[in-house]
Amino acid sequence: MDTCRIPENASKCSGNTMECFMVLSTQAQKISIGILCGLFGTMCVFENSLVLYLIFSSPGIRKKPSYLFIGSLALADILASIIFVCSFVNFHVFNKAGFSKEVFLLQLGGVNTSFSASLSSLLLTALDRYVSISRPSEYKLLMTRKRAWTALAVLWVTCATIAYLPLLGWNCCVLDSACSELFPFVDDNYLSGWICFVVVLLGCIVYAYAHVLWRARQHVAYMEKHQAQVGKQNTRMRMDVMLAKTLVMVLAVLTLCWSPVLVLIMYSIFARLSDRLRKVFAFCSTLCLLNSMVNPIIYALRSKELFSSLRRVFSHFRRQLKVSEESPEAESTHRSSAIET
Protein backbone atom coordinates (compact mmCIF):
# COMPACT_ATOMS: atom_id res chain seq x y z
CA MET A 1 0.00 0.00 0.00
CA ASP A 2 1.17 3.53 -0.71
CA THR A 3 2.36 5.50 2.27
CA CYS A 4 2.48 9.25 2.65
CA ARG A 5 2.35 11.84 5.35
CA ILE A 6 -0.35 11.11 7.93
CA PRO A 7 -2.30 13.73 9.92
CA GLU A 8 -0.15 15.14 12.72
CA ASN A 9 -2.95 14.89 15.27
CA ALA A 10 -3.41 11.18 14.62
CA SER A 11 -0.82 10.11 17.18
CA LYS A 12 -2.32 6.67 17.68
CA CYS A 13 -1.57 5.73 14.07
CA SER A 14 1.64 3.97 13.40
CA GLY A 15 2.40 2.38 10.07
CA ASN A 16 -0.93 1.99 8.33
CA THR A 17 -1.95 5.35 6.85
CA MET A 18 -5.58 4.34 6.26
CA GLU A 19 -6.21 3.50 9.92
CA CYS A 20 -5.65 7.16 10.82
CA PHE A 21 -8.95 8.05 9.15
CA MET A 22 -11.11 5.37 10.82
CA VAL A 23 -12.61 7.72 13.38
CA LEU A 24 -15.57 5.64 14.64
CA SER A 25 -14.32 4.11 17.87
CA THR A 26 -17.42 2.43 19.36
CA GLN A 27 -19.79 -0.20 18.05
CA ALA A 28 -22.76 2.11 18.66
CA GLN A 29 -21.26 4.75 16.36
CA LYS A 30 -20.65 2.19 13.63
CA ILE A 31 -24.19 0.79 13.91
CA SER A 32 -25.66 4.31 13.78
CA ILE A 33 -23.67 5.20 10.67
CA GLY A 34 -24.60 1.88 9.06
CA ILE A 35 -28.33 2.39 9.72
CA LEU A 36 -28.31 5.99 8.46
CA CYS A 37 -26.39 5.11 5.30
CA GLY A 38 -28.55 2.04 4.62
CA LEU A 39 -31.85 3.91 5.14
CA PHE A 40 -30.95 7.12 3.32
CA GLY A 41 -29.09 5.32 0.54
CA THR A 42 -31.88 2.84 -0.19
CA MET A 43 -34.58 5.51 -0.20
CA CYS A 44 -32.43 7.80 -2.34
CA VAL A 45 -31.82 5.18 -5.02
CA PHE A 46 -35.50 4.17 -5.08
CA GLU A 47 -36.89 7.72 -5.21
CA ASN A 48 -34.44 9.06 -7.79
CA SER A 49 -34.87 5.95 -9.95
CA LEU A 50 -38.61 6.62 -9.85
CA VAL A 51 -38.00 10.23 -10.93
CA LEU A 52 -35.87 9.07 -13.86
CA TYR A 53 -38.55 6.57 -14.86
CA LEU A 54 -41.29 9.21 -14.69
CA ILE A 55 -39.25 11.60 -16.82
CA PHE A 56 -38.08 9.23 -19.55
CA SER A 57 -41.27 7.13 -19.74
CA SER A 58 -43.35 10.20 -20.60
CA PRO A 59 -42.70 11.63 -24.11
CA GLY A 60 -44.17 14.99 -23.16
CA ILE A 61 -41.92 15.41 -20.11
CA ARG A 62 -38.62 14.11 -21.45
CA LYS A 63 -38.73 16.51 -24.41
CA LYS A 64 -38.48 19.51 -22.10
CA PRO A 65 -34.89 20.67 -21.35
CA SER A 66 -35.79 21.59 -17.77
CA TYR A 67 -36.68 17.97 -17.01
CA LEU A 68 -33.50 16.75 -18.71
CA PHE A 69 -31.57 18.82 -16.17
CA ILE A 70 -33.70 17.40 -13.33
CA GLY A 71 -33.01 13.92 -14.70
CA SER A 72 -29.29 14.71 -14.61
CA LEU A 73 -29.67 15.75 -10.98
CA ALA A 74 -31.48 12.50 -10.16
CA LEU A 75 -28.80 10.42 -11.91
CA ALA A 76 -26.05 12.26 -10.01
CA ASP A 77 -27.85 11.57 -6.71
CA ILE A 78 -28.18 7.87 -7.53
CA LEU A 79 -24.51 7.49 -8.40
CA ALA A 80 -23.41 9.49 -5.34
CA SER A 81 -25.59 7.37 -3.06
CA ILE A 82 -24.37 4.04 -4.37
CA ILE A 83 -20.67 4.95 -4.41
CA PHE A 84 -20.80 6.85 -1.12
CA VAL A 85 -22.68 4.20 0.85
CA CYS A 86 -20.57 1.30 -0.41
CA SER A 87 -17.21 3.00 0.18
CA PHE A 88 -18.17 4.86 3.38
CA VAL A 89 -19.70 1.87 5.16
CA ASN A 90 -16.95 -0.46 3.98
CA PHE A 91 -14.29 1.90 5.34
CA HIS A 92 -15.78 3.34 8.55
CA VAL A 93 -18.09 0.52 9.68
CA PHE A 94 -16.25 -2.62 8.58
CA ASN A 95 -12.79 -0.97 8.77
CA LYS A 96 -11.64 -2.50 5.52
CA ALA A 97 -8.56 -0.71 4.23
CA GLY A 98 -7.00 -3.43 2.14
CA PHE A 99 -7.11 -1.47 -1.09
CA SER A 100 -4.63 0.67 -2.93
CA LYS A 101 -4.34 4.42 -3.18
CA GLU A 102 -5.69 4.26 -6.74
CA VAL A 103 -8.85 2.38 -5.69
CA PHE A 104 -9.59 4.86 -2.88
CA LEU A 105 -9.05 7.89 -5.13
CA LEU A 106 -11.25 6.25 -7.78
CA GLN A 107 -14.08 5.95 -5.25
CA LEU A 108 -13.56 9.47 -3.95
CA GLY A 109 -13.54 10.80 -7.49
CA GLY A 110 -16.87 9.10 -8.15
CA VAL A 111 -18.48 10.78 -5.15
CA ASN A 112 -16.98 14.18 -6.03
CA THR A 113 -18.06 13.83 -9.66
CA SER A 114 -21.64 13.05 -8.66
CA PHE A 115 -21.88 15.89 -6.16
CA SER A 116 -20.34 18.40 -8.57
CA ALA A 117 -22.68 17.19 -11.33
CA SER A 118 -25.62 17.59 -8.96
CA LEU A 119 -24.68 21.20 -8.26
CA SER A 120 -24.00 21.90 -11.93
CA SER A 121 -27.38 20.41 -12.89
CA LEU A 122 -29.05 22.78 -10.46
CA LEU A 123 -27.15 25.66 -12.04
CA LEU A 124 -28.29 24.68 -15.55
CA THR A 125 -31.85 24.35 -14.27
CA ALA A 126 -31.67 27.81 -12.73
CA LEU A 127 -30.42 29.27 -16.02
CA ASP A 128 -33.18 27.40 -17.88
CA ARG A 129 -35.83 28.87 -15.59
CA TYR A 130 -34.38 32.35 -15.93
CA VAL A 131 -34.51 32.19 -19.74
CA SER A 132 -38.05 30.78 -19.58
CA ILE A 133 -39.29 33.61 -17.36
CA SER A 134 -37.29 36.52 -18.73
CA ARG A 135 -37.58 35.68 -22.46
CA PRO A 136 -40.64 33.42 -22.85
CA SER A 137 -41.20 34.23 -26.53
CA GLU A 138 -37.64 33.13 -27.44
CA TYR A 139 -37.35 30.25 -24.98
CA LYS A 140 -37.93 27.42 -27.47
CA LEU A 141 -35.38 28.87 -29.86
CA LEU A 142 -32.74 29.46 -27.20
CA MET A 143 -33.20 26.27 -25.15
CA THR A 144 -33.35 23.31 -27.53
CA ARG A 145 -32.91 19.63 -26.71
CA LYS A 146 -29.61 19.57 -28.62
CA ARG A 147 -28.22 22.44 -26.58
CA ALA A 148 -29.48 20.85 -23.37
CA TRP A 149 -27.74 17.52 -24.13
CA THR A 150 -24.55 19.37 -25.13
CA ALA A 151 -24.57 21.34 -21.88
CA LEU A 152 -25.06 18.14 -19.87
CA ALA A 153 -22.19 16.42 -21.69
CA VAL A 154 -19.85 19.34 -20.99
CA LEU A 155 -21.06 19.40 -17.39
CA TRP A 156 -20.30 15.73 -16.67
CA VAL A 157 -16.93 15.73 -18.46
CA THR A 158 -15.80 18.86 -16.59
CA CYS A 159 -16.93 17.54 -13.20
CA ALA A 160 -15.26 14.17 -13.77
CA THR A 161 -11.99 15.79 -14.88
CA ILE A 162 -11.81 17.98 -11.77
CA ALA A 163 -12.84 15.14 -9.43
CA TYR A 164 -10.23 12.71 -10.75
CA LEU A 165 -7.25 15.07 -10.63
CA PRO A 166 -5.96 13.33 -7.44
CA LEU A 167 -6.04 9.99 -9.25
CA LEU A 168 -4.18 11.55 -12.17
CA GLY A 169 -1.34 12.73 -9.92
CA TRP A 170 -2.46 15.71 -7.85
CA ASN A 171 -2.20 13.91 -4.51
CA CYS A 172 0.04 14.24 -1.47
CA CYS A 173 1.88 10.96 -2.17
CA VAL A 174 3.12 11.98 -5.61
CA LEU A 175 3.81 15.59 -4.65
CA ASP A 176 5.16 14.74 -1.17
CA SER A 177 3.01 17.51 0.30
CA ALA A 178 0.68 17.88 3.28
CA CYS A 179 -2.21 15.40 3.25
CA SER A 180 -5.73 16.27 4.28
CA GLU A 181 -6.84 15.30 7.78
CA LEU A 182 -10.21 14.09 6.45
CA PHE A 183 -9.37 12.22 3.23
CA PRO A 184 -6.46 9.79 2.72
CA PHE A 185 -3.95 10.68 -0.02
CA VAL A 186 -5.69 13.98 -0.83
CA ASP A 187 -3.48 17.06 -1.10
CA ASP A 188 -4.59 20.08 0.92
CA ASN A 189 -4.00 22.39 -2.05
CA TYR A 190 -6.28 20.28 -4.25
CA LEU A 191 -8.91 20.28 -1.51
CA SER A 192 -8.72 24.07 -1.37
CA GLY A 193 -9.19 24.24 -5.14
CA TRP A 194 -12.14 21.85 -5.04
CA ILE A 195 -13.79 23.89 -2.29
CA CYS A 196 -13.33 27.04 -4.38
CA PHE A 197 -14.95 25.26 -7.35
CA VAL A 198 -17.94 24.24 -5.21
CA VAL A 199 -18.28 27.73 -3.71
CA VAL A 200 -18.23 29.27 -7.20
CA LEU A 201 -20.97 26.85 -8.29
CA LEU A 202 -23.07 27.69 -5.23
CA GLY A 203 -22.51 31.42 -5.79
CA CYS A 204 -23.60 31.16 -9.45
CA ILE A 205 -26.68 29.18 -8.43
CA VAL A 206 -27.67 31.72 -5.78
CA TYR A 207 -27.08 34.58 -8.24
CA ALA A 208 -29.17 32.88 -10.94
CA TYR A 209 -31.99 32.09 -8.53
CA ALA A 210 -32.01 35.68 -7.25
CA HIS A 211 -32.77 36.79 -10.82
CA VAL A 212 -35.32 34.00 -11.25
CA LEU A 213 -37.20 35.03 -8.10
CA TRP A 214 -37.00 38.71 -9.04
CA ARG A 215 -38.51 37.98 -12.46
CA ALA A 216 -41.06 35.64 -10.92
CA ARG A 217 -42.11 38.34 -8.48
CA GLN A 218 -42.52 40.76 -11.39
CA HIS A 219 -44.71 38.21 -13.17
CA VAL A 220 -46.88 37.71 -10.09
CA ALA A 221 -47.41 41.47 -9.81
CA TYR A 222 -48.20 41.65 -13.54
CA MET A 223 -50.72 38.81 -13.32
CA GLU A 224 -52.51 40.39 -10.38
CA LYS A 225 -52.77 43.67 -12.29
CA HIS A 226 -53.77 42.31 -15.72
CA GLN A 227 -55.64 39.08 -14.98
CA ALA A 228 -58.42 40.00 -17.33
CA GLN A 229 -56.02 40.50 -20.26
CA VAL A 230 -54.04 37.29 -20.01
CA GLY A 231 -55.17 33.77 -20.89
CA LYS A 232 -52.86 30.86 -21.54
CA GLN A 233 -49.85 33.07 -20.84
CA ASN A 234 -51.18 33.55 -17.32
CA THR A 235 -51.19 29.78 -16.73
CA ARG A 236 -47.68 29.41 -18.14
CA MET A 237 -46.37 32.19 -15.93
CA ARG A 238 -47.89 30.50 -12.89
CA MET A 239 -46.18 27.22 -13.86
CA ASP A 240 -42.83 29.02 -14.24
CA VAL A 241 -43.22 30.68 -10.86
CA MET A 242 -44.16 27.33 -9.28
CA LEU A 243 -41.12 25.58 -10.76
CA ALA A 244 -38.85 28.43 -9.73
CA LYS A 245 -40.05 28.14 -6.12
CA THR A 246 -39.57 24.37 -6.27
CA LEU A 247 -35.97 24.70 -7.39
CA VAL A 248 -35.27 27.27 -4.68
CA MET A 249 -36.52 24.72 -2.15
CA VAL A 250 -34.14 22.15 -3.64
CA LEU A 251 -31.26 24.63 -3.34
CA ALA A 252 -32.17 25.48 0.27
CA VAL A 253 -32.21 21.80 1.26
CA LEU A 254 -28.91 21.20 -0.54
CA THR A 255 -27.28 24.15 1.24
CA LEU A 256 -28.52 23.08 4.68
CA CYS A 257 -27.36 19.48 4.17
CA TRP A 258 -23.94 20.27 2.71
CA SER A 259 -22.97 23.35 4.75
CA PRO A 260 -21.68 21.40 7.80
CA VAL A 261 -19.49 19.21 5.57
CA LEU A 262 -18.09 22.13 3.58
CA VAL A 263 -17.43 24.19 6.71
CA LEU A 264 -15.51 21.34 8.36
CA ILE A 265 -13.50 20.71 5.18
CA MET A 266 -12.54 24.38 4.97
CA TYR A 267 -11.70 24.42 8.68
CA SER A 268 -9.46 21.36 8.29
CA ILE A 269 -7.39 23.19 5.65
CA PHE A 270 -6.46 26.02 8.01
CA ALA A 271 -6.44 24.28 11.40
CA ARG A 272 -6.04 20.86 12.95
CA LEU A 273 -9.15 18.86 13.69
CA SER A 274 -9.69 17.05 16.95
CA ASP A 275 -10.84 13.43 16.97
CA ARG A 276 -14.27 14.63 18.06
CA LEU A 277 -14.61 16.98 15.09
CA ARG A 278 -13.53 14.22 12.72
CA LYS A 279 -16.31 12.02 14.13
CA VAL A 280 -18.75 14.90 13.66
CA PHE A 281 -17.61 15.13 10.05
CA ALA A 282 -18.32 11.43 9.52
CA PHE A 283 -21.91 11.83 10.78
CA CYS A 284 -22.44 15.10 8.89
CA SER A 285 -21.45 13.30 5.69
CA THR A 286 -24.66 11.28 5.92
CA LEU A 287 -26.61 14.54 5.49
CA CYS A 288 -25.50 14.44 1.85
CA LEU A 289 -27.59 11.28 1.44
CA LEU A 290 -30.50 12.99 3.18
CA ASN A 291 -30.33 15.80 0.62
CA SER A 292 -30.41 13.32 -2.26
CA MET A 293 -33.38 11.58 -0.64
CA VAL A 294 -35.40 14.79 -0.13
CA ASN A 295 -35.00 16.17 -3.67
CA PRO A 296 -37.38 13.69 -5.39
CA ILE A 297 -40.02 14.30 -2.70
CA ILE A 298 -39.91 18.01 -3.54
CA TYR A 299 -40.37 17.19 -7.24
CA ALA A 300 -43.38 14.95 -6.55
CA LEU A 301 -45.05 17.51 -4.31
CA ARG A 302 -44.32 20.60 -6.41
CA SER A 303 -44.22 19.50 -10.07
CA LYS A 304 -47.72 18.94 -11.42
CA GLU A 305 -46.44 17.09 -14.49
CA LEU A 306 -44.34 14.64 -12.50
CA PHE A 307 -47.09 14.20 -9.93
CA SER A 308 -49.63 13.47 -12.68
CA SER A 309 -47.24 10.97 -14.26
CA LEU A 310 -46.77 9.32 -10.85
CA ARG A 311 -50.53 9.02 -10.42
CA ARG A 312 -50.83 7.38 -13.84
CA VAL A 313 -48.12 4.87 -12.94
CA PHE A 314 -49.84 3.98 -9.66
CA SER A 315 -53.23 3.71 -11.39
CA HIS A 316 -51.75 1.36 -14.00
CA PHE A 317 -50.10 -0.70 -11.25
CA ARG A 318 -53.38 -0.99 -9.32
CA ARG A 319 -55.23 -2.11 -12.47
CA GLN A 320 -52.59 -4.73 -13.17
CA LEU A 321 -52.74 -5.92 -9.57
CA LYS A 322 -56.53 -6.11 -9.69
CA VAL A 323 -56.45 -8.11 -12.92
CA SER A 324 -53.88 -10.54 -11.49
CA GLU A 325 -56.02 -11.06 -8.37
CA GLU A 326 -59.20 -11.65 -10.37
CA SER A 327 -57.67 -13.95 -12.99
CA PRO A 328 -57.51 -17.10 -10.78
CA GLU A 329 -61.21 -16.71 -9.92
CA ALA A 330 -62.12 -16.22 -13.57
CA GLU A 331 -60.06 -19.26 -14.53
CA SER A 332 -61.75 -21.46 -11.89
CA THR A 333 -65.19 -20.27 -13.04
CA HIS A 334 -64.29 -21.13 -16.63
CA ARG A 335 -63.12 -24.61 -15.59
CA SER A 336 -66.29 -25.34 -13.61
CA SER A 337 -68.44 -24.24 -16.54
CA ALA A 338 -66.52 -26.59 -18.83
CA ILE A 339 -67.05 -29.52 -16.43
CA GLU A 340 -70.80 -28.89 -16.24
CA THR A 341 -71.00 -28.80 -20.02
mmCIF file with all atom_site columns, C-alpha atoms in Angstrom, residues 163-270:
data_model
loop_
_atom_site.group_PDB
_atom_site.id
_atom_site.type_symbol
_atom_site.label_atom_id
_atom_site.label_alt_id
_atom_site.label_comp_id
_atom_site.label_asym_id
_atom_site.label_entity_id
_atom_site.label_seq_id
_atom_site.pdbx_PDB_ins_code
_atom_site.Cartn_x
_atom_site.Cartn_y
_atom_site.Cartn_z
_atom_site.occupancy
_atom_site.B_iso_or_equiv
_atom_site.pdbx_formal_charge
_atom_site.auth_seq_id
_atom_site.auth_comp_id
_atom_site.auth_asym_id
_atom_site.auth_atom_id
_atom_site.pdbx_PDB_model_num
ATOM 1   C CA . ALA A 1 163 ? -12.838 15.142 -9.435  1.00 0.00 ? 163 ALA A CA 1
ATOM 2   C CA . TYR A 1 164 ? -10.234 12.706 -10.755 1.00 0.00 ? 164 TYR A CA 1
ATOM 3   C CA . LEU A 1 165 ? -7.248  15.074 -10.627 1.00 0.00 ? 165 LEU A CA 1
ATOM 4   C CA . PRO A 1 166 ? -5.957  13.327 -7.443  1.00 0.00 ? 166 PRO A CA 1
ATOM 5   C CA . LEU A 1 167 ? -6.043  9.992  -9.246  1.00 0.00 ? 167 LEU A CA 1
ATOM 6   C CA . LEU A 1 168 ? -4.178  11.551 -12.172 1.00 0.00 ? 168 LEU A CA 1
ATOM 7   C CA . GLY A 1 169 ? -1.342  12.733 -9.917  1.00 0.00 ? 169 GLY A CA 1
ATOM 8   C CA . TRP A 1 170 ? -2.465  15.711 -7.853  1.00 0.00 ? 170 TRP A CA 1
ATOM 9   C CA . ASN A 1 171 ? -2.201  13.911 -4.506  1.00 0.00 ? 171 ASN A CA 1
ATOM 10  C CA . CYS A 1 172 ? 0.042   14.239 -1.473  1.00 0.00 ? 172 CYS A CA 1
ATOM 11  C CA . CYS A 1 173 ? 1.876   10.962 -2.173  1.00 0.00 ? 173 CYS A CA 1
ATOM 12  C CA . VAL A 1 174 ? 3.123   11.979 -5.610  1.00 0.00 ? 174 VAL A CA 1
ATOM 13  C CA . LEU A 1 175 ? 3.806   15.593 -4.653  1.00 0.00 ? 175 LEU A CA 1
ATOM 14  C CA . ASP A 1 176 ? 5.158   14.736 -1.174  1.00 0.00 ? 176 ASP A CA 1
ATOM 15  C CA . SER A 1 177 ? 3.008   17.507 0.301   1.00 0.00 ? 177 SER A CA 1
ATOM 16  C CA . ALA A 1 178 ? 0.675   17.876 3.275   1.00 0.00 ? 178 ALA A CA 1
ATOM 17  C CA . CYS A 1 179 ? -2.210  15.402 3.253   1.00 0.00 ? 179 CYS A CA 1
ATOM 18  C CA . SER A 1 180 ? -5.734  16.271 4.279   1.00 0.00 ? 180 SER A CA 1
ATOM 19  C CA . GLU A 1 181 ? -6.845  15.302 7.779   1.00 0.00 ? 181 GLU A CA 1
ATOM 20  C CA . LEU A 1 182 ? -10.207 14.092 6.451   1.00 0.00 ? 182 LEU A CA 1
ATOM 21  C CA . PHE A 1 183 ? -9.370  12.222 3.232   1.00 0.00 ? 183 PHE A CA 1
ATOM 22  C CA . PRO A 1 184 ? -6.464  9.794  2.715   1.00 0.00 ? 184 PRO A CA 1
ATOM 23  C CA . PHE A 1 185 ? -3.947  10.676 -0.015  1.00 0.00 ? 185 PHE A CA 1
ATOM 24  C CA . VAL A 1 186 ? -5.693  13.978 -0.830  1.00 0.00 ? 186 VAL A CA 1
ATOM 25  C CA . ASP A 1 187 ? -3.484  17.058 -1.096  1.00 0.00 ? 187 ASP A CA 1
ATOM 26  C CA . ASP A 1 188 ? -4.591  20.084 0.919   1.00 0.00 ? 188 ASP A CA 1
ATOM 27  C CA . ASN A 1 189 ? -4.001  22.388 -2.055  1.00 0.00 ? 189 ASN A CA 1
ATOM 28  C CA . TYR A 1 190 ? -6.277  20.281 -4.254  1.00 0.00 ? 190 TYR A CA 1
ATOM 29  C CA . LEU A 1 191 ? -8.907  20.279 -1.510  1.00 0.00 ? 191 LEU A CA 1
ATOM 30  C CA . SER A 1 192 ? -8.723  24.070 -1.374  1.00 0.00 ? 192 SER A CA 1
ATOM 31  C CA . GLY A 1 193 ? -9.185  24.239 -5.140  1.00 0.00 ? 193 GLY A CA 1
ATOM 32  C CA . TRP A 1 194 ? -12.143 21.852 -5.040  1.00 0.00 ? 194 TRP A CA 1
ATOM 33  C CA . ILE A 1 195 ? -13.792 23.890 -2.285  1.00 0.00 ? 195 ILE A CA 1
ATOM 34  C CA . CYS A 1 196 ? -13.331 27.041 -4.381  1.00 0.00 ? 196 CYS A CA 1
ATOM 35  C CA . PHE A 1 197 ? -14.954 25.261 -7.346  1.00 0.00 ? 197 PHE A CA 1
ATOM 36  C CA . VAL A 1 198 ? -17.939 24.243 -5.206  1.00 0.00 ? 198 VAL A CA 1
ATOM 37  C CA . VAL A 1 199 ? -18.280 27.728 -3.706  1.00 0.00 ? 199 VAL A CA 1
ATOM 38  C CA . VAL A 1 200 ? -18.232 29.268 -7.197  1.00 0.00 ? 200 VAL A CA 1
ATOM 39  C CA . LEU A 1 201 ? -20.971 26.855 -8.295  1.00 0.00 ? 201 LEU A CA 1
ATOM 40  C CA . LEU A 1 202 ? -23.075 27.695 -5.235  1.00 0.00 ? 202 LEU A CA 1
ATOM 41  C CA . GLY A 1 203 ? -22.511 31.418 -5.795  1.00 0.00 ? 203 GLY A CA 1
ATOM 42  C CA . CYS A 1 204 ? -23.598 31.164 -9.447  1.00 0.00 ? 204 CYS A CA 1
ATOM 43  C CA . ILE A 1 205 ? -26.680 29.178 -8.433  1.00 0.00 ? 205 ILE A CA 1
ATOM 44  C CA . VAL A 1 206 ? -27.670 31.718 -5.782  1.00 0.00 ? 206 VAL A CA 1
ATOM 45  C CA . TYR A 1 207 ? -27.080 34.585 -8.239  1.00 0.00 ? 207 TYR A CA 1
ATOM 46  C CA . ALA A 1 208 ? -29.166 32.882 -10.940 1.00 0.00 ? 208 ALA A CA 1
ATOM 47  C CA . TYR A 1 209 ? -31.991 32.086 -8.532  1.00 0.00 ? 209 TYR A CA 1
ATOM 48  C CA . ALA A 1 210 ? -32.011 35.682 -7.255  1.00 0.00 ? 210 ALA A CA 1
ATOM 49  C CA . HIS A 1 211 ? -32.765 36.794 -10.816 1.00 0.00 ? 211 HIS A CA 1
ATOM 50  C CA . VAL A 1 212 ? -35.324 33.997 -11.245 1.00 0.00 ? 212 VAL A CA 1
ATOM 51  C CA . LEU A 1 213 ? -37.200 35.032 -8.095  1.00 0.00 ? 213 LEU A CA 1
ATOM 52  C CA . TRP A 1 214 ? -36.996 38.705 -9.041  1.00 0.00 ? 214 TRP A CA 1
ATOM 53  C CA . ARG A 1 215 ? -38.507 37.982 -12.457 1.00 0.00 ? 215 ARG A CA 1
ATOM 54  C CA . ALA A 1 216 ? -41.062 35.636 -10.916 1.00 0.00 ? 216 ALA A CA 1
ATOM 55  C CA . ARG A 1 217 ? -42.111 38.336 -8.477  1.00 0.00 ? 217 ARG A CA 1
ATOM 56  C CA . GLN A 1 218 ? -42.522 40.760 -11.387 1.00 0.00 ? 218 GLN A CA 1
ATOM 57  C CA . HIS A 1 219 ? -44.711 38.205 -13.170 1.00 0.00 ? 219 HIS A CA 1
ATOM 58  C CA . VAL A 1 220 ? -46.880 37.712 -10.089 1.00 0.00 ? 220 VAL A CA 1
ATOM 59  C CA . ALA A 1 221 ? -47.415 41.471 -9.812  1.00 0.00 ? 221 ALA A CA 1
ATOM 60  C CA . TYR A 1 222 ? -48.202 41.648 -13.542 1.00 0.00 ? 222 TYR A CA 1
ATOM 61  C CA . MET A 1 223 ? -50.723 38.815 -13.316 1.00 0.00 ? 223 MET A CA 1
ATOM 62  C CA . GLU A 1 224 ? -52.508 40.390 -10.382 1.00 0.00 ? 224 GLU A CA 1
ATOM 63  C CA . LYS A 1 225 ? -52.767 43.666 -12.294 1.00 0.00 ? 225 LYS A CA 1
ATOM 64  C CA . HIS A 1 226 ? -53.765 42.313 -15.722 1.00 0.00 ? 226 HIS A CA 1
ATOM 65  C CA . GLN A 1 227 ? -55.637 39.076 -14.982 1.00 0.00 ? 227 GLN A CA 1
ATOM 66  C CA . ALA A 1 228 ? -58.416 40.004 -17.331 1.00 0.00 ? 228 ALA A CA 1
ATOM 67  C CA . GLN A 1 229 ? -56.024 40.504 -20.259 1.00 0.00 ? 229 GLN A CA 1
ATOM 68  C CA . VAL A 1 230 ? -54.044 37.287 -20.011 1.00 0.00 ? 230 VAL A CA 1
ATOM 69  C CA . GLY A 1 231 ? -55.167 33.767 -20.891 1.00 0.00 ? 231 GLY A CA 1
ATOM 70  C CA . LYS A 1 232 ? -52.864 30.861 -21.539 1.00 0.00 ? 232 LYS A CA 1
ATOM 71  C CA . GLN A 1 233 ? -49.846 33.072 -20.837 1.00 0.00 ? 233 GLN A CA 1
ATOM 72  C CA . ASN A 1 234 ? -51.176 33.550 -17.321 1.00 0.00 ? 234 ASN A CA 1
ATOM 73  C CA . THR A 1 235 ? -51.187 29.780 -16.733 1.00 0.00 ? 235 THR A CA 1
ATOM 74  C CA . ARG A 1 236 ? -47.682 29.409 -18.137 1.00 0.00 ? 236 ARG A CA 1
ATOM 75  C CA . MET A 1 237 ? -46.372 32.188 -15.926 1.00 0.00 ? 237 MET A CA 1
ATOM 76  C CA . ARG A 1 238 ? -47.893 30.495 -12.893 1.00 0.00 ? 238 ARG A CA 1
ATOM 77  C CA . MET A 1 239 ? -46.181 27.224 -13.865 1.00 0.00 ? 239 MET A CA 1
ATOM 78  C CA . ASP A 1 240 ? -42.827 29.025 -14.245 1.00 0.00 ? 240 ASP A CA 1
ATOM 79  C CA . VAL A 1 241 ? -43.224 30.681 -10.863 1.00 0.00 ? 241 VAL A CA 1
ATOM 80  C CA . MET A 1 242 ? -44.156 27.332 -9.279  1.00 0.00 ? 242 MET A CA 1
ATOM 81  C CA . LEU A 1 243 ? -41.121 25.580 -10.760 1.00 0.00 ? 243 LEU A CA 1
ATOM 82  C CA . ALA A 1 244 ? -38.848 28.433 -9.729  1.00 0.00 ? 244 ALA A CA 1
ATOM 83  C CA . LYS A 1 245 ? -40.045 28.140 -6.125  1.00 0.00 ? 245 LYS A CA 1
ATOM 84  C CA . THR A 1 246 ? -39.569 24.373 -6.269  1.00 0.00 ? 246 THR A CA 1
ATOM 85  C CA . LEU A 1 247 ? -35.971 24.703 -7.389  1.00 0.00 ? 247 LEU A CA 1
ATOM 86  C CA . VAL A 1 248 ? -35.268 27.270 -4.681  1.00 0.00 ? 248 VAL A CA 1
ATOM 87  C CA . MET A 1 249 ? -36.522 24.716 -2.148  1.00 0.00 ? 249 MET A CA 1
ATOM 88  C CA . VAL A 1 250 ? -34.137 22.151 -3.640  1.00 0.00 ? 250 VAL A CA 1
ATOM 89  C CA . LEU A 1 251 ? -31.261 24.625 -3.340  1.00 0.00 ? 251 LEU A CA 1
ATOM 90  C CA . ALA A 1 252 ? -32.170 25.475 0.269   1.00 0.00 ? 252 ALA A CA 1
ATOM 91  C CA . VAL A 1 253 ? -32.209 21.801 1.259   1.00 0.00 ? 253 VAL A CA 1
ATOM 92  C CA . LEU A 1 254 ? -28.907 21.203 -0.536  1.00 0.00 ? 254 LEU A CA 1
ATOM 93  C CA . THR A 1 255 ? -27.279 24.154 1.245   1.00 0.00 ? 255 THR A CA 1
ATOM 94  C CA . LEU A 1 256 ? -28.515 23.079 4.681   1.00 0.00 ? 256 LEU A CA 1
ATOM 95  C CA . CYS A 1 257 ? -27.362 19.485 4.169   1.00 0.00 ? 257 CYS A CA 1
ATOM 96  C CA . TRP A 1 258 ? -23.936 20.272 2.712   1.00 0.00 ? 258 TRP A CA 1
ATOM 97  C CA . SER A 1 259 ? -22.973 23.349 4.754   1.00 0.00 ? 259 SER A CA 1
ATOM 98  C CA . PRO A 1 260 ? -21.675 21.395 7.803   1.00 0.00 ? 260 PRO A CA 1
ATOM 99  C CA . VAL A 1 261 ? -19.494 19.212 5.568   1.00 0.00 ? 261 VAL A CA 1
ATOM 100 C CA . LEU A 1 262 ? -18.095 22.127 3.579   1.00 0.00 ? 262 LEU A CA 1
ATOM 101 C CA . VAL A 1 263 ? -17.428 24.195 6.706   1.00 0.00 ? 263 VAL A CA 1
ATOM 102 C CA . LEU A 1 264 ? -15.512 21.344 8.355   1.00 0.00 ? 264 LEU A CA 1
ATOM 103 C CA . ILE A 1 265 ? -13.501 20.707 5.185   1.00 0.00 ? 265 ILE A CA 1
ATOM 104 C CA . MET A 1 266 ? -12.540 24.376 4.967   1.00 0.00 ? 266 MET A CA 1
ATOM 105 C CA . TYR A 1 267 ? -11.699 24.423 8.679   1.00 0.00 ? 267 TYR A CA 1
ATOM 106 C CA . SER A 1 268 ? -9.456  21.363 8.288   1.00 0.00 ? 268 SER A CA 1
ATOM 107 C CA . ILE A 1 269 ? -7.387  23.191 5.646   1.00 0.00 ? 269 ILE A CA 1
ATOM 108 C CA . PHE A 1 270 ? -6.458  26.019 8.013   1.00 0.00 ? 270 PHE A CA 1
#
